[in-house]
Each structure stands twice: as structure tokens, then as C-alpha cells.
């Protein structure tokens, strides 16, 4: 069961209310309006709690949810990225303190690396959004975001806030605070130490300190107050630890007057897990970042430094001095005795016996005037009652997607898993036609009915709401302010019901999902998506050309419904040429794919541009591609966008013909080598062949030494003789975590955390006469123009004397670092280590990055000779 998240449903709320007004009695309308308003306002919470697969809590878990009804306190944890959050503290707040707890991540982690696949930028942000939702589903918290885009590593908040729109980020934070109404705000990072850590980190804390006051000021973002009220959180903390003091010894000596110490190592008998074990399970959901964690048991201390607001009256309790009982709500004093009685009489063997008393308490809560807590607690209480009654509601289709205007059969399952009897009333609407509208269910009774989903012809294809409009480097943009803070817009279509139980009607809704049986995973529940009538995509995101040799470009058309005849053409830059000009195709059946190949001719001179494919059917044109992201640990994701690919003629020569590529954490560099004419053989680190002599170069993927340290260590005795005998070993960036100076190839290299985050930072060619700067392509300063996100990261700070540093660079007001590209002769061969972010630049079509790559893998192949009049090397 999932709360209302459909943008369509929200846009048509007035129609739903008109419908209810026409068919319900006065009392029924009052109940409906109360319930549905709560659901619309708190749909994010419900959706996150349930995800897609409905799980029936056991009797002990239900008891714990009942205990939570007695705590009226809220905490907002604030940081910058997915993985920044302290899952141990979030879990403790949600499960031990039973507070309504949420994590506000200012960004979706778009600028990081991906350890499980090739997706970067917005697609990585989609993955990390879902990983955060899975994490919160594990530790019991909720999840929020702002419009801030993770544009990559930033060394100082000054830079961060120049790229983010500071006012818009704060506007989002204020809106979230005014809606969520936290009593306590906790910052993950220290707002007083700019420049000491990631600029995004410090910025999150600095902005949090500001909005702590701004949310209570009616003159700030006043337009929000048409629908919201101001809100003043009671206090704000910094979640500190010895790490922020530099060492455990320094922390021991520090003044702890303003520190609260909390034991977050609670053991939960109803779960059979310690709080730290739950936190580890939550942290392990961040698979794209390789954050699998082992749980621990026993006492675990968390420290909170008081920053602003009212000081706790009890230093062992962050809520002390804040009323978190039902007495904070006018007229709520009668609720707690009812709840205490229910808890005292709860029968773990017959939990349904509590339903009458819970319904009585529900009637009392409905009389309250405080709309905020009334809505929250009614939602929690209704879910408990339905869980006790064993209510299972599911609507599924047997296809993962459909197009606007289609009609589909929907299978609806209604099950009663308890001894209670209840009636389910299915509410009709314009989209879902249901023949049987009322069903009675006895003990262990299941009813399966069919319905018809009529998708409106104007429905847009499903894609993340924050990616529909073009944003800036630092900000996503969207017009619908009601979506602010929400991880996703929610399901496309929902079934609405009333469950009548012991004379009380409870409103519930559930999404239409795609349900299938996988031979390995078993039952799989995935989102149901709307797709365009025609999906058209180019085979590669970047096409790199050598000289004037034409190259085939394959375009795929997929019919998502039966289509009449049409045509396909390619849009391209004026100085390029395409043959043929177009293809005509006959009728296509739904699900049918057709591949067409255009020959693309580059201009004689270096050039870079964009091509895109266009399908024409009658008077309609189609240019959207559908990108599916499929990982077992998150629901399938869909991105719909206009198709386009880079075409790049960097005017390069590559002399390396055969390359062994050792896979790392996931990148597209192997494809880039193939694009410049290399024949690439990819290997996992554990599968590299003994004989490497037939390869012109061995290239090691990003972070291979981090993710496969033992396997890479075992390769040393093969890589060293390979290089000595004339081979080229090119190693790409690794982090310095757990890597010693002798781990990276035959010669010592010591990694640092040095990086150059300004993609436009000046690059100094330290050794312009070095072979790698001239063969087979002349490298000059213009080759460092047009880079994206950064220059590079985790540069070496020390290296063997045999290495020659080739490039110097630095961020503003910093000392030049010389470790971005180092080259050494070793025996007859070469060792290259580079921290340049080739894994970002090559997919972005940066010409200079391709020329550098060609020179690196070609350094040991052929001999430099005189350039001809066109600047090309005569081989």
C-alpha cells in the first residue's frame, strides 16, 4: 500500500473531491476528506515505508509501531550527499526514541563515482536516490532532497555556493522544514571549518544554521506561507566525533561542556538486531559506492554538540525540555491513557483483539484541532489497524510499460489474513474501470478481480520529475513546488479503496505495479511506467573519428505500440555529411525493434558536434530515447530524454592495436579505446591471462586496486616482466584508502587526496619535449579546453625517481601539483599513472582527452617521425 504520489492524482484532486461529493453521505464525506487530505500531504512518508513489495509486519513489529503512537517528536538530519548520513543515529532516533526522523540530503550524489556500473551524472543520481530510499526503508527514516546538483568535488563552500543557487537551496530547505516541522535539527558537518573538507559538506551545515532561523521568519520566502506556516525548530546540533578533532587523543582532551552523549547501541528484541546492525544493513544499501558494512553489537556512543536554540535540560536526552507527549496537542491529554491501556493489554498471540480499542482511540484523535499531528498519527494508526486486520491489497499488470492512450487489464488481489471480517469498497474513477465494487472478506479469504486501466492520451512518458526540465551546472529545475523535497513523484496510477472494519471506514490506496516471476529472484515487483509510442536511440553516446574515415552509426527504433509507416533521419552538424539522408520503414508491431545504419563522414579538420535521430510518422515527430537502469538492489528505473550523441574528430592517430583492459569499478574507457581504433580485450582482475606479450598496452580501469586489491596484487609478477620486455602499463586513478606505495605496479607510488576540481584550471605542460606530449599526437594547451566537472583526483604526491611528471595544475590559490600524469621507462617498456578524470572526459567527447589517451597507449608502439604539412605523423 502506497500513499498518493501520482502527479496526475494531485493535479486532479478537485475532480476526485467533486466525485466524492456526488456519491457520499455527509458523514462519509467528512471521513473521506479527512483521510485523503492526510494522504496527499504525507504521501512521501507512506510511499517510502512500503516501497513496492508489501510486507506484513509480525506481531512484535506491530506492537513497536503502536509504541511510536505515543511519541510526538521530529528530527531532521542534514548533510550534502547520499552516504553522508549517520545511519546509526538515524536508526536510533527512529527506533529507540521512536521519533519521526528524516534525512535531508541536499544533493542526489550525481557527481560521484559508480562502483557497480557505467552510469554517471544524472543516471548515477537516480541510482543513489533509490539507494537512499532503500536505506531509509531499512532504518525507519524518511528521505528529502533539495534542487542542488552534485557537480563534483568542491574544496571550499565559497566555490560550492557560487555554483549552487544559494537562495534556491535555502528556499527548498525552508519549505521542507515548514512542512516537516522538526523539533530538532542535526548537522552531519561542522559549519565553522570551511576549506577543511568537501565544500558541499560545509555548505550543508552553513545553510542549515541559516534556515534554522529563516523557517520561523514570515518575511522570508513569504510566498510559501500561502499554503504553509512558519516553523521554529527548538534546537540544532552538530553530530561530532573524534574524527573532527583530528585524533582520539585530541577528542579526549576537548571541552565537552556542550556535548550530549547518547548510547546508540540499543538491542531491539522485536527485530532480533542491534541498532548498529540495522545501521550497517542501511549503509550497505549504498552499493554504487561500495559501502557494504558489517554490523556490530554492544554500546555505541554518539556525540551531539549543541549549537543554537534551547539547551537540553538533561544532557543525556536531546529531546529534554521539548514536549513530545500528546499533551503538546490541544485536547490530546486523553489519548495517552488510551494508548497505554492498549499496550498493556496487547495479546501477542491474538493481536487483532486490540482493534476495537485502537478504533476508539482513532475516533478521539479525529476530534483534535491540531491538523499536523492529527494527520500524522491518523496515518500511522490506520496502517497499524490494517496490519492487525491482515489487509493485503495489490494491483498489477503483466507488462512493465505502456503508452498513452492504451488500455490494460489489471489484476487486483484483496486478501484478509486475520480472523477479522471486513468489506472492501473499490472507488471508481475515470482511469480504472472495475466491475465488482464491493467485496466482503472472511478469515484467510482472497478475492481476485479484473479491472481495466485506461491511460489518458495526453499522459507524458515516465521520467524523474527533476530531470524533465533543463537545469544548470549546480541546480535542477522544476515548476511544481509541491514536489520540493520529494525523492520521486510516486506511482503513475493508483487504486483507491475504503476498508470497512467494525463499523469504521479506513481509506487506503495502492499502486498499479508490474509483477513478474524471475527464475532466480522469484517474485519481482517493479514500477509500471509510461513510455513514448516510439523510442529512438543511437548505439553509442560518443563517436570518435580518426582522420576522414567514415564510420557507421546505428540507430534503433522500438515500437511501443502498433505503428503505421514512417521515416527515420539523422540531424547532424553542417560541416559533417551523412548517407543515406533517411530511411523509410513499413508498419511496425508493438515491441518490434528495427536497426538502421547511417554512414557519418567527418570533416577534414578537427571538429566536434552533436547528432540526433528523428522519427516521422504522419504529422508527428519522435526523438525520445528510453534508458532503463536495472539493478537487483533497487527498483528498475526509467529515464526518458531526447536522444543525442557526440561526434568528435580530434584529428588524432593511435598506433596501439591490441589492448588488454583490466576492469575496475566501472567506466567507459575501454569503449573509448575501441572508438580510436584499438582492439580491446577486457578481463576481470582474477582472469588476466599469464601471457600478456601480444598486447601493445595493458590499461587498468579506475579504482581496480581499491575494489580488487588481492587480485591486483597477484598480477604484479605478470605485469613487471610484461613491462620490462617492452609493454606499456597504464594505470588510472585509485583512492588512497588502503593503498600502500608498493601496491601500484612495479615502481613505488604514494597516492594523496590531492585533486584539481576546477575543470578550467590552467594546465602547465612541464615536459613539452617528452614523447607522451608529442607522439603520435602533438598535445598543446587547447587540448585541456572543454573538460567537464574536474581535472583529476587522488594525484600521487610521491613517486619513484624513474617517473617524470608531465603536467602541472592547481585550483585557485593553491600550490601546483605535478602528479596528475607521471611516466617512467622500465626496462624496455613504460609505466604510466594518471589521476586525470578520463572516465568523465571521454564519455563527454572531450577531444583533448582522446588525444592524451591515444598517446598513453601508443607510447611504446612505433617511433616518432617528422610531421607532414597537415600536422600528421608519418609512420
Coordinates of N, CA, C and O in Angstrom, one line a residue, residues 190-346:
X190 N 30.5 20.3 10.3 CA 30.8 21.5 11.1 C 30.8 22.7 10.2 O 31.5 22.8 9.2
X191 N 29.9 23.6 10.5 CA 29.8 24.9 9.7 C 30.9 25.8 10.0 O 31.0 26.8 9.2
X192 N 31.8 25.6 10.9 CA 32.8 26.6 11.3 C 34.2 26.3 10.7 O 35.1 27.0 11.0
X193 N 34.3 25.3 9.8 CA 35.6 24.9 9.3 C 35.6 24.9 7.8 O 35.9 23.8 7.2
X194 N 35.3 26.0 7.1 CA 35.3 26.0 5.7 C 36.7 25.7 5.1 O 37.7 26.2 5.7
X195 N 36.8 24.9 4.1 CA 38.0 24.5 3.5 C 38.7 23.3 4.0 O 39.7 22.9 3.5
X196 N 38.2 22.7 5.1 CA 38.8 21.6 5.7 C 38.2 20.3 5.2 O 38.8 19.2 5.4
X197 N 37.1 20.3 4.5 CA 36.5 19.1 3.9 C 35.8 19.5 2.6 O 35.9 20.7 2.2
X198 N 35.1 18.6 2.0 CA 34.3 18.8 0.8 C 33.5 20.1 1.0 O 32.8 20.3 2.0
X199 N 33.5 21.0 0.0 CA 32.8 22.2 0.1 C 31.3 22.0 0.2 O 30.6 22.8 0.9
X200 N 30.8 20.9 -0.4 CA 29.4 20.6 -0.2 C 29.0 20.3 1.2 O 28.0 20.7 1.7
X201 N 30.0 19.6 1.9 CA 29.7 19.2 3.3 C 29.6 20.4 4.2 O 28.6 20.6 4.9
X202 N 30.6 21.3 4.1 CA 30.5 22.5 5.0 C 29.3 23.4 4.6 O 28.6 24.0 5.5
X203 N 29.0 23.5 3.3 CA 27.9 24.3 2.9 C 26.6 23.8 3.5 O 25.7 24.6 3.8
X204 N 26.4 22.5 3.5 CA 25.2 21.9 4.1 C 25.0 22.4 5.5 O 23.8 22.7 5.9
X205 N 26.0 22.4 6.3 CA 25.9 22.8 7.7 C 25.7 24.4 7.8 O 24.9 24.8 8.6
X206 N 26.4 25.1 7.0 CA 26.3 26.6 7.0 C 24.9 27.0 6.6 O 24.3 27.9 7.3
X207 N 24.3 26.4 5.6 CA 22.9 26.7 5.2 C 21.9 26.2 6.2 O 20.9 26.9 6.5
X208 N 22.2 25.1 6.8 CA 21.3 24.6 7.9 C 21.2 25.6 9.1 O 20.1 25.8 9.6
X209 N 22.4 26.2 9.4 CA 22.4 27.2 10.5 C 21.5 28.4 10.1 O 20.8 29.0 11.0
X210 N 21.5 28.8 8.9 CA 20.7 29.9 8.5 C 19.2 29.6 8.5 O 18.4 30.4 9.0
X211 N 18.9 28.5 7.8 CA 17.4 28.2 7.7 C 16.8 27.8 9.0 O 15.6 27.8 9.1
X212 N 17.6 27.4 10.0 CA 17.1 27.2 11.4 C 16.3 28.4 11.8 O 15.2 28.2 12.4
X213 N 16.7 29.6 11.5 CA 16.0 30.8 11.8 C 15.1 31.3 10.7 O 14.0 31.8 11.0
X214 N 15.5 31.1 9.5 CA 14.7 31.6 8.4 C 13.3 31.0 8.3 O 12.3 31.6 8.0
X215 N 13.2 29.7 8.7 CA 11.9 29.0 8.6 C 10.9 29.6 9.5 O 9.6 29.5 9.3
X216 N 11.3 30.3 10.5 CA 10.4 30.9 11.5 C 10.1 32.4 11.2 O 9.3 33.0 11.8
X217 N 10.7 32.9 10.1 CA 10.6 34.3 9.8 C 9.5 34.4 8.7 O 9.8 34.0 7.5
X218 N 8.4 35.1 8.9 CA 7.4 35.2 8.0 C 7.7 36.1 6.8 O 7.0 36.1 5.8
X219 N 8.8 36.9 6.9 CA 9.2 37.7 5.8 C 10.1 37.0 4.8 O 10.4 37.6 3.7
X220 N 10.6 35.8 5.1 CA 11.5 35.1 4.3 C 10.7 34.0 3.5 O 10.0 33.2 4.2
X221 N 10.9 34.0 2.2 CA 10.1 33.0 1.3 C 8.6 33.1 1.7 O 8.0 32.0 1.9
X222 N 8.1 34.3 1.7 CA 6.8 34.5 2.2 C 5.7 33.9 1.3 O 4.6 33.5 1.8
X223 N 6.1 33.6 0.0 CA 5.1 33.0 -0.8 C 4.7 31.6 -0.4 O 3.6 31.1 -0.7
X224 N 5.6 31.0 0.4 CA 5.3 29.6 0.9 C 4.2 29.7 1.9 O 3.5 28.6 2.1
X225 N 4.0 30.8 2.5 CA 3.0 30.9 3.6 C 1.6 30.9 3.1 O 0.6 31.0 4.0
X226 N 1.4 30.9 1.8 CA 0.0 30.8 1.3 C -0.5 29.4 1.6 O -1.7 29.2 1.7
X227 N 0.4 28.4 1.7 CA -0.1 27.0 2.0 C 0.6 26.4 3.2 O 0.2 25.4 3.7
X228 N 1.6 27.1 3.7 CA 2.4 26.6 4.9 C 2.4 27.6 6.0 O 1.9 28.7 5.8
X229 N 2.8 27.2 7.2 CA 3.0 28.1 8.3 C 4.5 28.2 8.7 O 5.3 27.3 8.3
X230 N 4.9 29.2 9.3 CA 6.3 29.3 9.8 C 6.5 28.2 10.8 O 5.6 27.7 11.4
X231 N 7.8 27.9 11.0 CA 8.2 26.9 11.9 C 9.5 27.1 12.6 O 10.5 27.4 11.8
X232 N 9.6 27.1 13.9 CA 10.9 27.2 14.6 C 11.2 25.9 15.3 O 10.6 25.5 16.2
X233 N 12.3 25.3 14.8 CA 12.8 24.2 15.5 C 13.4 24.6 16.8 O 13.8 25.7 17.0
X234 N 13.4 23.7 17.8 CA 13.7 24.0 19.1 C 15.3 24.2 19.3 O 15.7 25.0 20.1
X235 N 16.0 23.3 18.6 CA 17.5 23.3 18.8 C 18.1 22.7 17.6 O 17.5 21.9 16.9
X236 N 19.4 23.0 17.5 CA 20.2 22.4 16.4 C 21.5 21.9 16.9 O 22.1 22.6 17.8
X237 N 22.0 20.8 16.4 CA 23.2 20.1 16.9 C 24.2 19.9 15.7 O 23.8 19.8 14.6
X238 N 25.4 19.6 16.1 CA 26.4 19.1 15.2 C 26.8 17.7 15.6 O 27.2 17.5 16.8
X239 N 26.6 16.7 14.8 CA 26.9 15.3 15.1 C 28.4 15.0 15.0 O 28.9 14.6 14.0
X240 N 29.1 15.4 16.0 CA 30.5 15.3 16.0 C 31.1 14.0 16.4 O 30.3 13.1 16.8
X241 N 32.4 13.8 16.3 CA 33.1 12.6 16.8 C 34.6 13.0 16.9 O 35.0 14.1 16.5
X242 N 35.4 12.0 17.3 CA 36.8 12.3 17.5 C 37.4 12.6 16.1 O 38.4 13.4 16.0
X243 N 36.9 12.1 15.0 CA 37.4 12.4 13.7 C 37.5 13.9 13.4 O 38.5 14.3 12.8
X244 N 36.5 14.6 13.8 CA 36.5 16.1 13.6 C 37.6 16.8 14.4 O 37.8 18.0 14.2
X245 N 38.1 16.1 15.4 CA 39.1 16.8 16.3 C 40.5 16.3 15.9 O 41.5 16.8 16.5
X246 N 40.7 15.5 14.9 CA 42.0 15.1 14.4 C 42.5 13.8 14.9 O 43.2 13.1 14.2
X247 N 42.1 13.5 16.1 CA 42.6 12.2 16.8 C 41.7 11.9 18.0 O 41.1 12.8 18.5
X248 N 41.7 10.7 18.4 CA 41.0 10.3 19.6 C 41.6 11.0 20.9 O 40.9 11.4 21.8
X249 N 42.9 11.2 20.8 CA 43.6 11.8 22.0 C 43.2 13.3 22.1 O 42.9 13.8 23.2
X250 N 43.1 14.0 21.0 CA 42.6 15.3 21.0 C 41.2 15.4 21.4 O 40.8 16.4 22.2
X251 N 40.4 14.5 21.0 CA 39.0 14.5 21.4 C 38.8 14.3 22.9 O 38.0 14.9 23.6
X252 N 39.6 13.4 23.5 CA 39.6 13.1 24.9 C 39.9 14.4 25.7 O 39.3 14.6 26.8
X253 N 40.8 15.2 25.2 CA 41.2 16.4 25.9 C 40.2 17.6 25.7 O 40.3 18.6 26.4
X254 N 39.3 17.5 24.7 CA 38.5 18.6 24.3 C 37.4 18.9 25.4 O 37.0 18.1 26.2
X255 N 37.0 20.2 25.4 CA 35.9 20.6 26.3 C 34.6 20.1 25.8 O 34.2 20.3 24.7
X256 N 33.9 19.3 26.7 CA 32.7 18.6 26.3 C 31.5 19.2 27.0 O 30.4 18.6 27.1
X257 N 31.6 20.5 27.4 CA 30.5 21.2 28.1 C 29.2 21.2 27.3 O 28.1 20.9 27.8
X258 N 29.4 21.4 26.0 CA 28.2 21.5 25.1 C 27.9 20.2 24.4 O 27.1 20.2 23.4
X259 N 28.5 19.1 24.8 CA 28.3 17.8 24.1 C 27.2 17.0 24.8 O 27.3 16.9 26.1
X260 N 26.4 16.4 24.0 CA 25.4 15.3 24.6 C 26.0 14.0 24.1 O 26.3 13.8 23.0
X261 N 26.0 13.1 25.1 CA 26.5 11.7 24.8 C 25.3 10.8 24.8 O 24.5 10.7 25.7
X262 N 25.1 10.0 23.7 CA 24.0 9.1 23.5 C 24.5 7.7 23.3 O 25.4 7.5 22.5
X263 N 23.9 6.7 23.9 CA 24.3 5.3 23.6 C 23.4 4.8 22.5 O 22.2 4.5 22.8
X264 N 23.9 4.7 21.3 CA 23.1 4.3 20.2 C 23.3 2.8 19.9 O 23.1 2.4 18.7
X265 N 23.7 2.0 20.8 CA 23.9 0.6 20.6 C 22.8 -0.3 21.0 O 22.9 -1.5 21.3
X266 N 21.6 0.3 21.1 CA 20.4 -0.4 21.6 C 20.2 -1.8 20.9 O 20.4 -1.9 19.7
X267 N 19.7 -2.8 21.6 CA 19.3 -4.1 21.1 C 17.8 -4.1 21.0 O 17.1 -3.8 22.0
X268 N 17.2 -4.5 19.9 CA 15.8 -4.5 19.7 C 15.3 -5.9 19.6 O 15.4 -6.6 18.6
X269 N 14.7 -6.5 20.7 CA 14.3 -7.9 20.7 C 13.2 -8.1 19.6 O 13.2 -9.2 19.1
X270 N 12.4 -7.2 19.3 CA 11.3 -7.4 18.3 C 11.9 -7.6 16.9 O 11.3 -8.2 16.1
X271 N 13.1 -7.1 16.7 CA 13.8 -7.3 15.4 C 14.9 -8.4 15.5 O 15.3 -8.9 14.4
X272 N 15.4 -8.7 16.7 CA 16.5 -9.6 16.8 C 17.8 -9.0 16.3 O 18.7 -9.7 15.9
X273 N 17.9 -7.7 16.3 CA 19.0 -7.0 15.8 C 19.4 -5.8 16.8 O 18.5 -5.2 17.4
X274 N 20.7 -5.5 16.8 CA 21.1 -4.3 17.5 C 20.9 -3.1 16.6 O 20.8 -3.3 15.3
X275 N 20.9 -1.9 17.2 CA 20.8 -0.7 16.4 C 21.9 -0.6 15.4 O 21.7 -0.2 14.2
X276 N 23.1 -1.0 15.8 CA 24.3 -0.9 14.9 C 24.2 -1.9 13.7 O 24.7 -1.6 12.6
X277 N 23.5 -3.0 14.0 CA 23.4 -4.0 12.9 C 22.4 -3.4 11.9 O 22.6 -3.6 10.7
X278 N 21.3 -2.8 12.4 CA 20.3 -2.2 11.4 C 21.0 -1.1 10.6 O 20.8 -1.0 9.4
X279 N 21.9 -0.3 11.3 CA 22.6 0.8 10.6 C 23.5 0.2 9.5 O 23.6 0.8 8.5
X280 N 24.1 -0.9 9.8 CA 25.0 -1.5 8.8 C 24.2 -2.0 7.6 O 24.7 -1.9 6.5
X281 N 23.1 -2.6 7.9 CA 22.2 -3.0 6.8 C 21.8 -1.8 5.9 O 21.7 -1.9 4.7
X282 N 21.5 -0.7 6.6 CA 21.1 0.5 5.9 C 22.2 1.0 5.1 O 22.1 1.4 3.9
X283 N 23.4 1.1 5.7 CA 24.6 1.6 5.0 C 24.9 0.8 3.8 O 25.4 1.3 2.7
X284 N 24.7 -0.5 3.9 CA 25.1 -1.4 2.8 C 24.2 -1.3 1.6 O 24.5 -1.9 0.5
X285 N 23.1 -0.5 1.7 CA 22.3 -0.2 0.5 C 23.0 0.7 -0.5 O 22.6 0.8 -1.6
X286 N 24.0 1.4 0.0 CA 24.8 2.3 -0.9 C 25.7 1.5 -1.8 O 27.0 1.6 -1.7
X287 N 25.2 0.6 -2.6 CA 26.1 -0.3 -3.3 C 26.9 0.4 -4.4 O 28.0 0.0 -4.7
X288 N 26.3 1.4 -5.0 CA 27.1 2.1 -6.0 C 28.3 2.8 -5.5 O 29.2 3.2 -6.3
X289 N 28.4 2.9 -4.2 CA 29.6 3.5 -3.6 C 30.5 2.5 -2.9 O 31.5 2.8 -2.2
X290 N 30.1 1.2 -2.9 CA 30.9 0.2 -2.3 C 30.9 0.3 -0.8 O 32.0 0.1 -0.1
X291 N 29.7 0.6 -0.1 CA 29.7 0.9 1.3 C 29.1 -0.3 2.1 O 28.4 -0.1 3.1
X292 N 29.3 -1.5 1.6 CA 28.9 -2.7 2.4 C 29.5 -2.6 3.7 O 30.7 -2.5 3.9
X293 N 28.7 -2.8 4.8 CA 29.2 -2.7 6.2 C 28.8 -3.9 7.0 O 27.8 -4.6 6.7
X294 N 29.6 -4.2 8.0 CA 29.3 -5.3 8.9 C 28.7 -4.7 10.2 O 29.2 -3.7 10.6
X295 N 27.7 -5.4 10.7 CA 27.1 -4.9 11.9 C 27.9 -5.1 13.2 O 28.8 -6.0 13.2
X296 N 27.7 -4.4 14.2 CA 28.3 -4.5 15.5 C 27.3 -4.6 16.6 O 26.1 -4.3 16.4
X297 N 27.7 -5.0 17.7 CA 26.8 -5.2 18.9 C 27.5 -4.5 20.1 O 28.7 -4.3 20.1
X298 N 26.6 -4.2 21.1 CA 27.1 -3.6 22.3 C 27.0 -2.1 22.2 O 26.5 -1.5 21.3
X299 N 27.5 -1.4 23.3 CA 27.3 0.0 23.4 C 28.1 0.8 22.3 O 29.2 0.4 21.9
X300 N 27.4 1.8 21.8 CA 28.0 2.7 20.7 C 27.6 4.1 21.1 O 26.4 4.5 21.1
X301 N 28.6 4.9 21.3 CA 28.4 6.3 21.7 C 28.3 7.3 20.5 O 29.2 7.3 19.7
X302 N 27.3 8.1 20.5 CA 27.2 9.2 19.6 C 27.3 10.5 20.3 O 26.7 10.6 21.4
X303 N 27.9 11.5 19.7 CA 28.1 12.8 20.3 C 27.4 13.9 19.5 O 27.5 14.0 18.3
X304 N 26.6 14.7 20.2 CA 25.9 15.8 19.6 C 26.4 17.1 20.3 O 26.2 17.3 21.5
X305 N 26.9 18.0 19.5 CA 27.3 19.3 20.0 C 26.2 20.3 19.9 O 25.8 20.6 18.8
X306 N 25.8 20.9 21.0 CA 24.7 21.9 20.9 C 25.2 23.2 20.2 O 26.4 23.6 20.5
X307 N 24.4 23.7 19.3 CA 24.8 24.9 18.5 C 23.9 26.1 18.8 O 24.4 27.2 19.0
X308 N 22.6 25.9 18.8 CA 21.7 27.0 18.8 C 20.3 26.5 19.3 O 20.0 25.4 19.2
X309 N 19.5 27.5 19.9 CA 18.2 27.1 20.3 C 18.2 26.9 21.8 O 19.1 27.3 22.6
X310 N 17.2 26.2 22.3 CA 17.1 25.9 23.8 C 18.1 24.8 24.1 O 18.2 23.8 23.4
X311 N 18.8 24.9 25.2 CA 19.8 23.9 25.6 C 19.0 22.8 26.3 O 18.1 23.0 27.1
X312 N 19.3 21.5 26.1 CA 18.6 20.4 26.7 C 18.7 20.5 28.2 O 19.8 20.8 28.8
X313 N 17.6 20.2 28.9 CA 17.6 20.3 30.4 C 18.3 19.0 30.9 O 18.7 19.0 32.1
X314 N 18.4 18.0 30.1 CA 19.1 16.8 30.5 C 20.1 16.4 29.4 O 19.7 16.1 28.3
X315 N 21.4 16.4 29.8 CA 22.4 16.3 28.7 C 22.5 14.8 28.2 O 23.2 14.6 27.2
X316 N 21.7 13.9 28.7 CA 21.7 12.6 28.1 C 20.5 12.4 27.2 O 20.2 11.3 26.7
X317 N 19.7 13.5 27.0 CA 18.4 13.4 26.2 C 18.3 14.6 25.3 O 18.1 15.7 25.8
X318 N 18.5 14.4 24.0 CA 18.4 15.5 23.1 C 17.0 16.2 23.0 O 16.9 17.3 22.6
X319 N 16.0 15.5 23.5 CA 14.6 16.0 23.5 C 14.2 16.6 24.8 O 13.1 17.2 24.9
X320 N 15.1 16.6 25.8 CA 14.7 17.1 27.1 C 14.4 18.6 27.0 O 15.0 19.4 26.4
X321 N 13.3 18.9 27.7 CA 12.8 20.3 27.6 C 11.8 20.5 26.5 O 11.2 21.6 26.3
X322 N 11.6 19.5 25.6 CA 10.7 19.6 24.5 C 9.5 18.7 24.8 O 9.7 17.5 25.1
X323 N 8.3 19.2 24.7 CA 7.2 18.3 25.0 C 6.9 17.4 23.8 O 6.6 17.8 22.7
X324 N 7.2 16.1 24.0 CA 7.0 15.1 22.9 C 5.8 14.2 23.2 O 5.7 13.1 22.7
X325 N 5.0 14.6 24.1 CA 3.8 13.7 24.5 C 2.6 14.3 23.9 O 2.6 15.3 23.2
X326 N 1.4 13.6 24.0 CA 0.2 14.0 23.5 C -0.3 15.3 24.1 O -1.2 16.0 23.5
X327 N 0.3 15.7 25.2 CA -0.2 17.0 25.8 C 0.3 18.2 25.0 O -0.2 19.3 25.3
X328 N 1.2 18.0 24.0 CA 1.6 19.2 23.2 C 0.5 19.5 22.2 O 0.5 20.6 21.6
X329 N -0.5 18.6 22.1 CA -1.7 18.9 21.2 C -2.9 19.2 22.0 O -3.2 18.5 23.0
X330 N -3.5 20.3 21.7 CA -4.7 20.7 22.5 C -5.8 19.7 22.4 O -6.1 19.2 21.3
X331 N -6.2 19.2 23.6 CA -7.2 18.2 23.7 C -6.6 16.8 23.6 O -7.4 15.8 23.6
X332 N -5.3 16.7 23.5 CA -4.7 15.4 23.3 C -4.3 14.6 24.6 O -3.8 13.5 24.5
X333 N -4.6 15.2 25.7 CA -4.2 14.5 27.0 C -5.0 13.2 27.2 O -4.5 12.4 28.0
X334 N -6.1 13.0 26.6 CA -6.9 11.8 26.8 C -6.3 10.6 26.0 O -6.7 9.5 26.2
X335 N -5.5 10.9 25.0 CA -5.0 9.9 24.1 C -4.0 9.0 24.7 O -4.1 7.7 24.6
X336 N -3.1 9.5 25.5 CA -2.0 8.7 26.1 C -2.6 7.6 27.0 O -2.1 6.4 26.9
X337 N -3.6 7.9 27.9 CA -4.1 6.8 28.7 C -4.7 5.7 27.9 O -4.6 4.5 28.2
X338 N -5.4 6.0 26.8 CA -6.0 5.0 25.9 C -4.9 4.1 25.3 O -5.0 2.9 25.3
X339 N -3.8 4.8 24.9 CA -2.7 4.1 24.3 C -2.0 3.2 25.3 O -1.7 2.0 25.0
X340 N -1.8 3.7 26.5 CA -1.1 2.9 27.5 C -1.9 1.6 27.8 O -1.4 0.5 28.1
X341 N -3.2 1.8 27.9 CA -4.1 0.7 28.1 C -4.0 -0.4 27.0 O -4.0 -1.6 27.3
X342 N -4.0 0.1 25.8 CA -3.9 -0.8 24.6 C -2.6 -1.6 24.7 O -2.6 -2.8 24.4
X343 N -1.5 -0.9 25.0 CA -0.2 -1.6 25.0 C -0.2 -2.6 26.2 O 0.4 -3.7 26.0
X344 N -0.7 -2.2 27.3 CA -0.7 -3.1 28.5 C -1.5 -4.4 28.2 O -1.2 -5.5 28.7
X345 N -2.6 -4.3 27.4 CA -3.4 -5.4 27.1 C -3.2 -6.1 25.8 O -3.9 -7.0 25.4
X346 N -2.1 -5.7 25.2 CA -1.8 -6.3 23.8 C -1.5 -7.8 23.9 O -0.7 -8.2 24.8

